[in-house]
Amino acid sequence: MANYNPKSLKAEEFIHDGEIRETIRYAEENKRNVELIDAILEKARPKKTAEGTTCAGLTHREASVLLACDIPEKIEEMYKLAEEIKLAFYGNRIVMFAPLYLSNYCVNGCVYCPYHYKNKHICRKKLTQEEVRAEVIALQDMGHKRLAIEAGEDPVNNPIEYILECIDTIYSIKHKNGAIRRVNVNIAATTVENYRKLRDAGIGTYILFQETYHKESYLKLHPTGPKHDYDYHTEAMDRAMEGGIDDVGLGVLFGLELYQYEFAGLMMHAEHLEAVHGVGPHTISVPRIKRADDIDPSVFDNGISDDLFEKIVACIRIAVPYTGIIISTRESEELRGRVLNRGVSQISGASRTSVGGYTEEERPHDSEQFDVSDQRTLDEVVRWLMELDHIPSFCTACYREGRTGDRFMSLCKSGQILNCCHPNALMTLSEYLADYASEETKKIGYKLIERELNRIPKEKVRKIAEDNIEAIKNSNRRDFRF
């Protein structure tokens, strides 16, 4: 396809409209081509090598064929493969996090977001540093160790200096046994200089949702404000990596445009990052548009069913095997449970999407960005995960040990990252159980830890993990990590 170039730094060349449309046509033509589908599935299957387990991943065209496939037996095969790949790379652990909304002041006119500047009846709020401190302590008292901070785009109310000050405040707070060990950042596209400042502040992953890759729709959905600039927004990850942030997270807001287009664009963006920087997306998020103040999702006519959503998650896992897939509390308990076995590796728990929401006894709705479907406590989510045979992980060791960017990817792609992640997940789970869990959750958790310790293949690693877990049980604090 002329002008399609995954190595280009121009948005319209690595997210090429003509190539996406040709991909959708190709996928539709081959959606029942069993021979091709079998070849794609075989290519994606994990392979054992002398160095470990590897996965080839898929091109955007191959992945789109799987997404278009409507043969029930093949869809079931995809689901089994997605779970196999997830277990090969991430085991049965699920990383826990929570969003922290700093400010909902925003100058953009995004028609799907209640923070748009024309919304005059939403309660506008910006946290002071004392309020940030109170929110963080509330999150620490739940047991959270990893946050994703969120803020609207407003150069007056939310300048980069304010974001950096909030990050510094968050890292400074040590309350009882609580500490936020890693702050991920989800703020508007910015400059290389500002990305360097975020890197120097010690952030984890920089996250930015594309919302939609369809340029014409993008411009209509973002009629005013700096976010209207499609190219600047789409090229943000390249500037972030130029600024030294080597872990970035992609995502689209499913429901704004045709899902086939968004899926192909998302896969092409991942290919672009790999081709240019040698490192694909650290995470991919899969939000769907939800009801919120001033926003009725029914006016957007590209909504997707739960079944189709499940299939999209599985196809992302097969196509981009090394990435972390994130699902938030936008989705219900029932659907979150379904997609855990389709490749999801990170979930939020006890989230509040309002500014200052964690210090309120009742969930406030006057400044929420979207309705929260899963309103369970963190303890309930942790117990639920363990009952489903998953390990809730509060680990942030990779960031703190420098296993980011290409170093993380090389370990992940060879399957070696499990040697670190499995024991770290068990030790951080034991911290949660000792400090925050209900008695019922503790009972289930310690049984799970005992069983999972026996699955650590290296005797030395298992013994160190056992000793540290025992020390944590006895309140002898050790911040040991592999």
PDB file of N, CA, C and O in Angstrom, residues 367-393:
ATOM      1  N   SER A 367     -18.428  14.499  40.067  1.00  0.00           N
ATOM      2  CA  SER A 367     -17.237  14.789  39.256  1.00  0.00           C
ATOM      3  C   SER A 367     -16.664  13.522  38.633  1.00  0.00           C
ATOM      4  O   SER A 367     -15.495  13.482  38.266  1.00  0.00           O
ATOM      5  N   GLU A 368     -17.489  12.479  38.492  1.00  0.00           N
ATOM      6  CA  GLU A 368     -17.017  11.233  37.902  1.00  0.00           C
ATOM      7  C   GLU A 368     -16.777  11.378  36.404  1.00  0.00           C
ATOM      8  O   GLU A 368     -17.524  12.064  35.714  1.00  0.00           O
ATOM      9  N   GLN A 369     -15.727  10.692  35.906  1.00  0.00           N
ATOM     10  CA  GLN A 369     -15.506  10.693  34.463  1.00  0.00           C
ATOM     11  C   GLN A 369     -16.422   9.688  33.776  1.00  0.00           C
ATOM     12  O   GLN A 369     -16.832   9.893  32.639  1.00  0.00           O
ATOM     13  N   PHE A 370     -16.737   8.580  34.448  1.00  0.00           N
ATOM     14  CA  PHE A 370     -17.665   7.596  33.898  1.00  0.00           C
ATOM     15  C   PHE A 370     -18.238   6.758  35.033  1.00  0.00           C
ATOM     16  O   PHE A 370     -17.685   6.726  36.138  1.00  0.00           O
ATOM     17  N   ASP A 371     -19.347   6.104  34.759  1.00  0.00           N
ATOM     18  CA  ASP A 371     -19.954   5.225  35.757  1.00  0.00           C
ATOM     19  C   ASP A 371     -19.079   3.995  35.982  1.00  0.00           C
ATOM     20  O   ASP A 371     -18.560   3.404  35.026  1.00  0.00           O
ATOM     21  N   VAL A 372     -18.940   3.626  37.238  1.00  0.00           N
ATOM     22  CA  VAL A 372     -18.183   2.427  37.603  1.00  0.00           C
ATOM     23  C   VAL A 372     -19.156   1.262  37.712  1.00  0.00           C
ATOM     24  O   VAL A 372     -20.115   1.315  38.482  1.00  0.00           O
ATOM     25  N   SER A 373     -18.910   0.208  36.935  1.00  0.00           N
ATOM     26  CA  SER A 373     -19.799  -0.951  36.953  1.00  0.00           C
ATOM     27  C   SER A 373     -19.460  -1.900  38.094  1.00  0.00           C
ATOM     28  O   SER A 373     -20.346  -2.427  38.767  1.00  0.00           O
ATOM     29  N   ASP A 374     -18.162  -2.154  38.297  1.00  0.00           N
ATOM     30  CA  ASP A 374     -17.715  -3.064  39.356  1.00  0.00           C
ATOM     31  C   ASP A 374     -17.367  -2.238  40.584  1.00  0.00           C
ATOM     32  O   ASP A 374     -16.310  -1.625  40.665  1.00  0.00           O
ATOM     33  N   GLN A 375     -18.274  -2.242  41.572  1.00  0.00           N
ATOM     34  CA  GLN A 375     -18.121  -1.372  42.734  1.00  0.00           C
ATOM     35  C   GLN A 375     -17.690  -2.129  43.987  1.00  0.00           C
ATOM     36  O   GLN A 375     -17.854  -1.651  45.106  1.00  0.00           O
ATOM     37  N   ARG A 376     -17.098  -3.280  43.810  1.00  0.00           N
ATOM     38  CA  ARG A 376     -16.644  -4.058  44.965  1.00  0.00           C
ATOM     39  C   ARG A 376     -15.424  -3.423  45.636  1.00  0.00           C
ATOM     40  O   ARG A 376     -14.683  -2.661  45.015  1.00  0.00           O
ATOM     41  N   THR A 377     -15.205  -3.765  46.904  1.00  0.00           N
ATOM     42  CA  THR A 377     -14.011  -3.322  47.608  1.00  0.00           C
ATOM     43  C   THR A 377     -12.793  -4.054  47.061  1.00  0.00           C
ATOM     44  O   THR A 377     -12.913  -5.097  46.398  1.00  0.00           O
ATOM     45  N   LEU A 378     -11.604  -3.540  47.361  1.00  0.00           N
ATOM     46  CA  LEU A 378     -10.386  -4.211  46.916  1.00  0.00           C
ATOM     47  C   LEU A 378     -10.289  -5.604  47.533  1.00  0.00           C
ATOM     48  O   LEU A 378      -9.890  -6.565  46.857  1.00  0.00           O
ATOM     49  N   ASP A 379     -10.672  -5.742  48.788  1.00  0.00           N
ATOM     50  CA  ASP A 379     -10.623  -7.048  49.441  1.00  0.00           C
ATOM     51  C   ASP A 379     -11.529  -8.049  48.724  1.00  0.00           C
ATOM     52  O   ASP A 379     -11.149  -9.210  48.521  1.00  0.00           O
ATOM     53  N   GLU A 380     -12.699  -7.599  48.317  1.00  0.00           N
ATOM     54  CA  GLU A 380     -13.620  -8.486  47.597  1.00  0.00           C
ATOM     55  C   GLU A 380     -13.054  -8.890  46.239  1.00  0.00           C
ATOM     56  O   GLU A 380     -13.199 -10.045  45.815  1.00  0.00           O
ATOM     57  N   VAL A 381     -12.393  -7.956  45.550  1.00  0.00           N
ATOM     58  CA  VAL A 381     -11.806  -8.267  44.248  1.00  0.00           C
ATOM     59  C   VAL A 381     -10.639  -9.233  44.406  1.00  0.00           C
ATOM     60  O   VAL A 381     -10.505 -10.192  43.635  1.00  0.00           O
ATOM     61  N   VAL A 382      -9.807  -9.002  45.404  1.00  0.00           N
ATOM     62  CA  VAL A 382      -8.661  -9.892  45.656  1.00  0.00           C
ATOM     63  C   VAL A 382      -9.138 -11.308  45.959  1.00  0.00           C
ATOM     64  O   VAL A 382      -8.617 -12.293  45.411  1.00  0.00           O
ATOM     65  N   ARG A 383     -10.132 -11.424  46.835  1.00  0.00           N
ATOM     66  CA  ARG A 383     -10.656 -12.750  47.186  1.00  0.00           C
ATOM     67  C   ARG A 383     -11.270 -13.430  45.961  1.00  0.00           C
ATOM     68  O   ARG A 383     -11.068 -14.632  45.728  1.00  0.00           O
ATOM     69  N   TRP A 384     -12.011 -12.685  45.181  1.00  0.00           N
ATOM     70  CA  TRP A 384     -12.633 -13.201  43.950  1.00  0.00           C
ATOM     71  C   TRP A 384     -11.584 -13.741  42.994  1.00  0.00           C
ATOM     72  O   TRP A 384     -11.741 -14.832  42.444  1.00  0.00           O
ATOM     73  N   LEU A 385     -10.512 -13.000  42.797  1.00  0.00           N
ATOM     74  CA  LEU A 385      -9.443 -13.458  41.906  1.00  0.00           C
ATOM     75  C   LEU A 385      -8.849 -14.774  42.385  1.00  0.00           C
ATOM     76  O   LEU A 385      -8.615 -15.698  41.595  1.00  0.00           O
ATOM     77  N   MET A 386      -8.608 -14.878  43.672  1.00  0.00           N
ATOM     78  CA  MET A 386      -8.003 -16.109  44.215  1.00  0.00           C
ATOM     79  C   MET A 386      -8.962 -17.283  44.106  1.00  0.00           C
ATOM     80  O   MET A 386      -8.539 -18.405  43.827  1.00  0.00           O
ATOM     81  N   GLU A 387     -10.248 -17.013  44.289  1.00  0.00           N
ATOM     82  CA  GLU A 387     -11.235 -18.082  44.126  1.00  0.00           C
ATOM     83  C   GLU A 387     -11.295 -18.579  42.683  1.00  0.00           C
ATOM     84  O   GLU A 387     -11.662 -19.739  42.441  1.00  0.00           O
ATOM     85  N   LEU A 388     -10.895 -17.697  41.739  1.00  0.00           N
ATOM     86  CA  LEU A 388     -10.837 -18.081  40.325  1.00  0.00           C
ATOM     87  C   LEU A 388      -9.457 -18.632  39.943  1.00  0.00           C
ATOM     88  O   LEU A 388      -9.171 -18.826  38.765  1.00  0.00           O
ATOM     89  N   ASP A 389      -8.594 -18.854  40.939  1.00  0.00           N
ATOM     90  CA  ASP A 389      -7.272 -19.451  40.739  1.00  0.00           C
ATOM     91  C   ASP A 389      -6.278 -18.488  40.103  1.00  0.00           C
ATOM     92  O   ASP A 389      -5.352 -18.896  39.414  1.00  0.00           O
ATOM     93  N   HIS A 390      -6.460 -17.190  40.340  1.00  0.00           N
ATOM     94  CA  HIS A 390      -5.485 -16.184  39.909  1.00  0.00           C
ATOM     95  C   HIS A 390      -4.723 -15.673  41.129  1.00  0.00           C
ATOM     96  O   HIS A 390      -5.227 -15.701  42.253  1.00  0.00           O
ATOM     97  N   ILE A 391      -3.517 -15.165  40.890  1.00  0.00           N
ATOM     98  CA  ILE A 391      -2.716 -14.570  41.960  1.00  0.00           C
ATOM     99  C   ILE A 391      -2.814 -13.052  41.845  1.00  0.00           C
ATOM    100  O   ILE A 391      -2.266 -12.465  40.906  1.00  0.00           O
ATOM    101  N   PRO A 392      -3.485 -12.368  42.765  1.00  0.00           N
ATOM    102  CA  PRO A 392      -3.473 -10.907  42.748  1.00  0.00           C
ATOM    103  C   PRO A 392      -2.056 -10.431  43.092  1.00  0.00           C
ATOM    104  O   PRO A 392      -1.487 -10.826  44.110  1.00  0.00           O
ATOM    105  N   SER A 393      -1.492  -9.612  42.233  1.00  0.00           N
ATOM    106  CA  SER A 393      -0.110  -9.166  42.422  1.00  0.00           C
ATOM    107  C   SER A 393      -0.070  -7.659  42.627  1.00  0.00           C
ATOM    108  O   SER A 393      -0.667  -6.903  41.860  1.00  0.00           O
TER     109      SER A 393
END
